[in-house]
mmCIF file of C-alpha atoms and ligand atoms in Angstrom:
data_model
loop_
_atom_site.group_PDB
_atom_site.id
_atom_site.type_symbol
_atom_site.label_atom_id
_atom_site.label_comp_id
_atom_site.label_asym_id
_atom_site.label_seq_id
_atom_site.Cartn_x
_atom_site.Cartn_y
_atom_site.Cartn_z
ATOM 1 C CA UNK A 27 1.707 -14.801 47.798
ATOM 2 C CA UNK A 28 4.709 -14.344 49.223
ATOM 3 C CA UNK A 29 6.058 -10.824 50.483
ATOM 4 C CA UNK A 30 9.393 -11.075 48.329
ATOM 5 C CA UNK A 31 7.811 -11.836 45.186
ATOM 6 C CA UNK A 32 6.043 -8.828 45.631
ATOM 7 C CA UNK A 33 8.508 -6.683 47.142
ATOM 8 C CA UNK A 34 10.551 -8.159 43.797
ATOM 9 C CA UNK A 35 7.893 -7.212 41.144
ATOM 10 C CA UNK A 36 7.680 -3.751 42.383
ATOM 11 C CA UNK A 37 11.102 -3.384 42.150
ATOM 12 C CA UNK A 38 10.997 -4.933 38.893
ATOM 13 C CA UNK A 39 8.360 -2.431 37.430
ATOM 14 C CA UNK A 40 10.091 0.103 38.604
ATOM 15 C CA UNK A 41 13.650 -0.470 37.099
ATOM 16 C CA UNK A 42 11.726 -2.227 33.871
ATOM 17 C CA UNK A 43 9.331 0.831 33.580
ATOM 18 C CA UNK A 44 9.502 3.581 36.314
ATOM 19 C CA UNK A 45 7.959 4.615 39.827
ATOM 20 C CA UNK A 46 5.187 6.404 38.181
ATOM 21 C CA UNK A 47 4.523 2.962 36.209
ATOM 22 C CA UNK A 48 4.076 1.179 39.493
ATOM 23 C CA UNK A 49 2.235 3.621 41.285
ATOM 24 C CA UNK A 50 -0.483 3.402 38.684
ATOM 25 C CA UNK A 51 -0.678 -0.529 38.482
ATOM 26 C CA UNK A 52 -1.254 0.118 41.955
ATOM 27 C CA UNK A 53 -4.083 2.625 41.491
ATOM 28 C CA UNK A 54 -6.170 0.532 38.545
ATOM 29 C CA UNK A 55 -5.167 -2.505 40.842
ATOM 30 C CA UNK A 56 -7.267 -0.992 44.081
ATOM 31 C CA UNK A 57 -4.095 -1.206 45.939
ATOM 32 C CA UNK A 58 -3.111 2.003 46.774
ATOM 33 C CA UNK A 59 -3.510 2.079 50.628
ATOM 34 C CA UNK A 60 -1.694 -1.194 50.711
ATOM 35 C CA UNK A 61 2.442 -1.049 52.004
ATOM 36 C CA UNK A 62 4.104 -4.093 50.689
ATOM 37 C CA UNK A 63 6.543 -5.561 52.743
ATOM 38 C CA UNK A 64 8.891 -9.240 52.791
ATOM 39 C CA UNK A 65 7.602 -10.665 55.670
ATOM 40 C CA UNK A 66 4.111 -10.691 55.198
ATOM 41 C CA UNK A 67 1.657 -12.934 53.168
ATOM 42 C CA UNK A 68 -0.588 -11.333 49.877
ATOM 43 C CA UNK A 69 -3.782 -12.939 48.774
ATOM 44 C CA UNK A 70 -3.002 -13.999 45.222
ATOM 45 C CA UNK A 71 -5.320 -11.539 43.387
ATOM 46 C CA UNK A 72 -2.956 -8.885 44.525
ATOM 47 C CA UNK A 73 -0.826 -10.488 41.933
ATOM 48 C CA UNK A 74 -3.504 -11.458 39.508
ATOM 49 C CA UNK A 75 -4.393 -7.963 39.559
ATOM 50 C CA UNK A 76 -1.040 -5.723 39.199
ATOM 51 C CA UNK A 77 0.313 -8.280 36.225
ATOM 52 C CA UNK A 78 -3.228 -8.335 34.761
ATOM 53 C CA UNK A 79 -3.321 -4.616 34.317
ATOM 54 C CA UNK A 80 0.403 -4.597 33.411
ATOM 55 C CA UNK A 81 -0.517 -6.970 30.577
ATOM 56 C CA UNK A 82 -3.209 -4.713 29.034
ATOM 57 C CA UNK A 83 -0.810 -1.416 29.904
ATOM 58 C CA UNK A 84 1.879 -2.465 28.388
ATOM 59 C CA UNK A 85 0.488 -5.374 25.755
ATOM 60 C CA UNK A 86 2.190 -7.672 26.419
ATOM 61 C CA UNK A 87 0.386 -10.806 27.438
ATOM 62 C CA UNK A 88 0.036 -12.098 31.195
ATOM 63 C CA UNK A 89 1.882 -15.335 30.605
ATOM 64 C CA UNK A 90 5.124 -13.352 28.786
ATOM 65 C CA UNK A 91 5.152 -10.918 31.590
ATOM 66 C CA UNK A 92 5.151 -13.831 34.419
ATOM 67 C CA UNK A 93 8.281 -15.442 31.971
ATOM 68 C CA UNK A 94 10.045 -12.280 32.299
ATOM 69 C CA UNK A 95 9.681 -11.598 35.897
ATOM 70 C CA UNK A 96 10.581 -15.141 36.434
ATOM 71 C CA UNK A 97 13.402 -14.863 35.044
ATOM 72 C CA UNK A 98 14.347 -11.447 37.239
ATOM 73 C CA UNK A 99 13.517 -13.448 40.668
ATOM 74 C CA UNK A 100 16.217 -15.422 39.975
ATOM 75 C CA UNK A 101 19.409 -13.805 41.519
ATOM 76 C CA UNK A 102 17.490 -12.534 44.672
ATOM 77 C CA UNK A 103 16.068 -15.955 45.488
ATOM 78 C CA UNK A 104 19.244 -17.548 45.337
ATOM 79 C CA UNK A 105 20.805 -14.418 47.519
ATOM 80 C CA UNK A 106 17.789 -14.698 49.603
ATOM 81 C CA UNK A 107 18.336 -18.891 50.226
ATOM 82 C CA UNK A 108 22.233 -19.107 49.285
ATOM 83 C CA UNK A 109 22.741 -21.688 52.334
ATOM 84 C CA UNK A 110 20.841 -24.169 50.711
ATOM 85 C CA UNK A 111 22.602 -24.360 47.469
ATOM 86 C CA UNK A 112 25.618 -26.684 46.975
ATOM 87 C CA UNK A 113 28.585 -24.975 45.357
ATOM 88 C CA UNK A 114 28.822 -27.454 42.591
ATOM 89 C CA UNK A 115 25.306 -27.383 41.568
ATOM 90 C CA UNK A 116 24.282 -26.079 38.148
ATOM 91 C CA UNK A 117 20.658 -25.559 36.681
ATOM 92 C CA UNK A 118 19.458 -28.790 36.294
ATOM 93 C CA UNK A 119 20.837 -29.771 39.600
ATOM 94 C CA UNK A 120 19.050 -26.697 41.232
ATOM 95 C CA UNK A 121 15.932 -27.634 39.762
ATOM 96 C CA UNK A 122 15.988 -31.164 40.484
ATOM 97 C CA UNK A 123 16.711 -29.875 44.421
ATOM 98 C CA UNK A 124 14.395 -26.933 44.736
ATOM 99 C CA UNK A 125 11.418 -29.277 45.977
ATOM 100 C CA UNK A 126 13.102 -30.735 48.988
ATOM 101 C CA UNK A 127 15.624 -27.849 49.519
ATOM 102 C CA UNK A 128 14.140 -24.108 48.700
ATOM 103 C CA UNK A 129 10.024 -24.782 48.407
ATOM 104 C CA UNK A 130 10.784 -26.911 51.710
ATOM 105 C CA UNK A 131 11.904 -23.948 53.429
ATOM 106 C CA UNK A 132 9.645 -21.523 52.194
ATOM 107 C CA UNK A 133 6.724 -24.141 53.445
ATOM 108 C CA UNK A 134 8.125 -24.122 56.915
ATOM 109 C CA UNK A 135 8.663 -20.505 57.396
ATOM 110 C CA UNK A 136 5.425 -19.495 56.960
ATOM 111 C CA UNK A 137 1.737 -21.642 57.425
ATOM 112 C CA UNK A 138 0.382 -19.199 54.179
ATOM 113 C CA UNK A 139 3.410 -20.099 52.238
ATOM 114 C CA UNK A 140 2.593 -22.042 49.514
ATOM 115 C CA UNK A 141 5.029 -22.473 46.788
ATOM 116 C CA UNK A 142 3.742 -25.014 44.043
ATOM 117 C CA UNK A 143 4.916 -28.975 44.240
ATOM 118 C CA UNK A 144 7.484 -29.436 41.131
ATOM 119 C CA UNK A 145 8.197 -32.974 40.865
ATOM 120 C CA UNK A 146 11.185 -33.473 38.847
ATOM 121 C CA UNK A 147 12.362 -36.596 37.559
ATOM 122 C CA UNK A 148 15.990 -36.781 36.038
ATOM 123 C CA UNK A 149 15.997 -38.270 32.935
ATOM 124 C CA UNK A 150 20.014 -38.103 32.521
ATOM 125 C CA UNK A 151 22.837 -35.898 33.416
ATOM 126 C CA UNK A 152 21.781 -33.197 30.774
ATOM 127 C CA UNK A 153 17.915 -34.196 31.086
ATOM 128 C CA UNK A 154 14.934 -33.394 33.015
ATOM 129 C CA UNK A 155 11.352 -32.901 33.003
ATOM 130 C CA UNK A 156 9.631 -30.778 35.513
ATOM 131 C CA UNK A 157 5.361 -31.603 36.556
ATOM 132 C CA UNK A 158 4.245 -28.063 38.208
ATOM 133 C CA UNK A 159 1.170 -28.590 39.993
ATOM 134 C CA UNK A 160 -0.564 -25.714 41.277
ATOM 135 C CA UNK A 161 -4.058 -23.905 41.397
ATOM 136 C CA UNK A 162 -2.526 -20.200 40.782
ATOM 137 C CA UNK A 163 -1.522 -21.442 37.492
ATOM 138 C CA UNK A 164 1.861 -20.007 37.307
ATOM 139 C CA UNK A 165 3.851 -21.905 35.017
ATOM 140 C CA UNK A 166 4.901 -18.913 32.980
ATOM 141 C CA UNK A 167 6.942 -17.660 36.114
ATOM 142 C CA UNK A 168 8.174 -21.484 36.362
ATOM 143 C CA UNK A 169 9.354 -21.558 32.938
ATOM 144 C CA UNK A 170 11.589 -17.976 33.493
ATOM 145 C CA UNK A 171 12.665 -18.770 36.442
ATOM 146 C CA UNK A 172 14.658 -21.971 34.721
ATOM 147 C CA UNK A 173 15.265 -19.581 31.779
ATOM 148 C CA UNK A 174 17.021 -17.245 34.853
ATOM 149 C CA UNK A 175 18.509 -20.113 36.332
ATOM 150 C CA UNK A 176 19.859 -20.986 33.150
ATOM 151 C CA UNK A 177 21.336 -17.248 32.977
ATOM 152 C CA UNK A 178 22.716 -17.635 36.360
ATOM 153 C CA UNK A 179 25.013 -20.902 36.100
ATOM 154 C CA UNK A 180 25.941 -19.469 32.711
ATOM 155 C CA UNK A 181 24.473 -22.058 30.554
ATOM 156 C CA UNK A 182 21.474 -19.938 28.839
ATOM 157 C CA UNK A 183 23.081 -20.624 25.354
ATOM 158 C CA UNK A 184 22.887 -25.005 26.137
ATOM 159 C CA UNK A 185 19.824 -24.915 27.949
ATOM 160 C CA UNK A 186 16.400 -25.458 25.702
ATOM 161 C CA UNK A 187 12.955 -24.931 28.077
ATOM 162 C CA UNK A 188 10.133 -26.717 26.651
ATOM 163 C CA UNK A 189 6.167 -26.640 28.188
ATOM 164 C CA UNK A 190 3.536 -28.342 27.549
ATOM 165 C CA UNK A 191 0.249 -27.137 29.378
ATOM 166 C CA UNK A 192 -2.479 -29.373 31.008
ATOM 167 C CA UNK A 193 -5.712 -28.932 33.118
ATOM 168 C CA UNK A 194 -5.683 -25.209 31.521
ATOM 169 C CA UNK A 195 -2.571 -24.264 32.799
ATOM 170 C CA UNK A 196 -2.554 -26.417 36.848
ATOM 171 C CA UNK A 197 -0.434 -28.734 35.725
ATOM 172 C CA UNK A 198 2.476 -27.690 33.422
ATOM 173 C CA UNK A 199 5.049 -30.647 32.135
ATOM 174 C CA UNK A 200 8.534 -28.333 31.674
ATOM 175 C CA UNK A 201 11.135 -30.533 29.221
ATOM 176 C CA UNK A 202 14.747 -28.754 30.103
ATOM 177 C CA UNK A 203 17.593 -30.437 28.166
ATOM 178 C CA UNK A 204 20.900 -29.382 28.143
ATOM 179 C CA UNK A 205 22.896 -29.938 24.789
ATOM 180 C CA UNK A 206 26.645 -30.912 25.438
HETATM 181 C C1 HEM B 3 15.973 -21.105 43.012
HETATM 182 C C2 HEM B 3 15.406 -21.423 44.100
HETATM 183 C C3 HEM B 3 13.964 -21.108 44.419
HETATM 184 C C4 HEM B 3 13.491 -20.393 45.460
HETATM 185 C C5 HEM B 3 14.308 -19.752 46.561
HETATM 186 C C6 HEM B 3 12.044 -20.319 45.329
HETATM 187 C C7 HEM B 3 11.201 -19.672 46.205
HETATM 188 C C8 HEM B 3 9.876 -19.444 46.015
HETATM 189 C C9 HEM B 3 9.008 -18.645 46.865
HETATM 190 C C10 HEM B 3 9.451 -17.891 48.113
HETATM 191 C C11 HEM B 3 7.768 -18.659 46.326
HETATM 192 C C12 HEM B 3 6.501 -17.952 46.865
HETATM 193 C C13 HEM B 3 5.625 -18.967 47.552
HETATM 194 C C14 HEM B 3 4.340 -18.387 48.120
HETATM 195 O O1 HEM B 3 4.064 -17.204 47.970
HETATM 196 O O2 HEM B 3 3.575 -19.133 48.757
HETATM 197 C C15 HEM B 3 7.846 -19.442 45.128
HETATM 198 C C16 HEM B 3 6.807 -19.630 44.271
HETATM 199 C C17 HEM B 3 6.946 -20.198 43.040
HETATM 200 N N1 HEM B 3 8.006 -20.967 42.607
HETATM 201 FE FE1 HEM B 3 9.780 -21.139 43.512
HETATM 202 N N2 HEM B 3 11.663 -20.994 44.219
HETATM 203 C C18 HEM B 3 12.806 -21.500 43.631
HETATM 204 C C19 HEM B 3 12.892 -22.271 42.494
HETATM 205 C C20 HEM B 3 11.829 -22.528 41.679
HETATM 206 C C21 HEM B 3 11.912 -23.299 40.470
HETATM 207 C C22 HEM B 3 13.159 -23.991 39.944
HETATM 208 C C23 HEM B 3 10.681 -23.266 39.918
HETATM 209 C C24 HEM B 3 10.179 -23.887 38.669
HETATM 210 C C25 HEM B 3 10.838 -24.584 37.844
HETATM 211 C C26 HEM B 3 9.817 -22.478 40.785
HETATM 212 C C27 HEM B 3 8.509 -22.176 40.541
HETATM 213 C C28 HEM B 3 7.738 -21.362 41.325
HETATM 214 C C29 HEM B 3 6.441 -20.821 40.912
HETATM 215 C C30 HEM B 3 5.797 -21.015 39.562
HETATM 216 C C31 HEM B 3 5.953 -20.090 41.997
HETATM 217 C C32 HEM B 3 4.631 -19.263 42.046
HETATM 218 C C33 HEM B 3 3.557 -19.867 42.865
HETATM 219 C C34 HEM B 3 2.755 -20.963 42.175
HETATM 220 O O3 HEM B 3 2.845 -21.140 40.942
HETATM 221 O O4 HEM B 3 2.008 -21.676 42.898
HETATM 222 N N3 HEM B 3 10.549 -22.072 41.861
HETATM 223 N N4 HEM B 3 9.125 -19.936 44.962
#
């Protein structure tokens, strides 16, 4: 996984929680002697790991905690990629553009980059519905990070987020309607 998402959920823990919180997700996690940094590339059970024991620390299940987080990414990836975004986009435009615009990018800067393949068809102006494909099974970070998205064009009170989950959980179908 990418450096930034990690970089992101430390910083998330911390501010969510506290330092002594991450520290000892790090600890139970076997991580310790590891210094996270943006630019390089985490094998996924890093991740699998610190959200799995933040799950039974703080009981809140797995999937909730990756909606949450998801939904924190959301201002630093769109800081982090700002030149690809079109001033006149809103959420369902962002999401119906992330595939060839932000996961493009992310493929091309890095070979261990991975982000999953969303393909998004349009169903109508205020309509679309999302297929996330992907072996790390991540479609509770998907869903938040529309739910953030939705926060971050201002349009959390129109937007409704509905999944349906298939293949236990590698391939997600994400309804997101937008009521006028
Ligand atoms: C807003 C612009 C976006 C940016 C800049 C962005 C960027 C990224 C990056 C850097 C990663 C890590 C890839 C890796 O470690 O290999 C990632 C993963 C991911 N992205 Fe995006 N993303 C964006 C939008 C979205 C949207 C709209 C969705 C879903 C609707 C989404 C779903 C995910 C998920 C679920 C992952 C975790 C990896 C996986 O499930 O395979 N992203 N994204």
């Amino acid at each position: 996984m990418h450096g930034s998402i990690i970089t992101l959920l430390k910083r998330y823990v911390q501010t969510q929680y506290d330092h002594s919180t991450w520290v000892k997700l790090v600890e139970l996690s076997g991580l310790d002697k590891i210094e996270f940094n943006h630019k390089s590339v985490y094998p996924d059970e890093h991740v699998y790991a610190l959200v799995g024991h933040a799950a039974e620390m703080t009981g809140i299940p797995a999937e909730e905690l990756h909606e949450k987080f998801g939904e924190y990414l959301v201002p630093d990836l769109m800081y982090m990629y700002q030149k690809l975004v079109r001033p006149e986009w809103k959420t369902l435009d962002m999401i119906e553009h992330t595939e060839l615009t932000m996961h493009k990018q992310v493929r091309q800067e890095h070979a261990d980059n991975a982000p999953p393949v969303l393909d998004v068809t349009r169903i109508s102006e205020n309509e679309l519905m999302i297929e996330y494909v992907s072996p790390r099974r991540m479609s509770g970070l998907a869903v938040g990070i529309v739910r953030g998205l939705a926060i971050y064009y201002d349009e959390a009170d129109r937007i409704d987020v509905m999944p349906t989950t298939y293949d236990n959980g590698e391939r997600v179908k994400i309804h997101v309607r937008r009521s006028a």
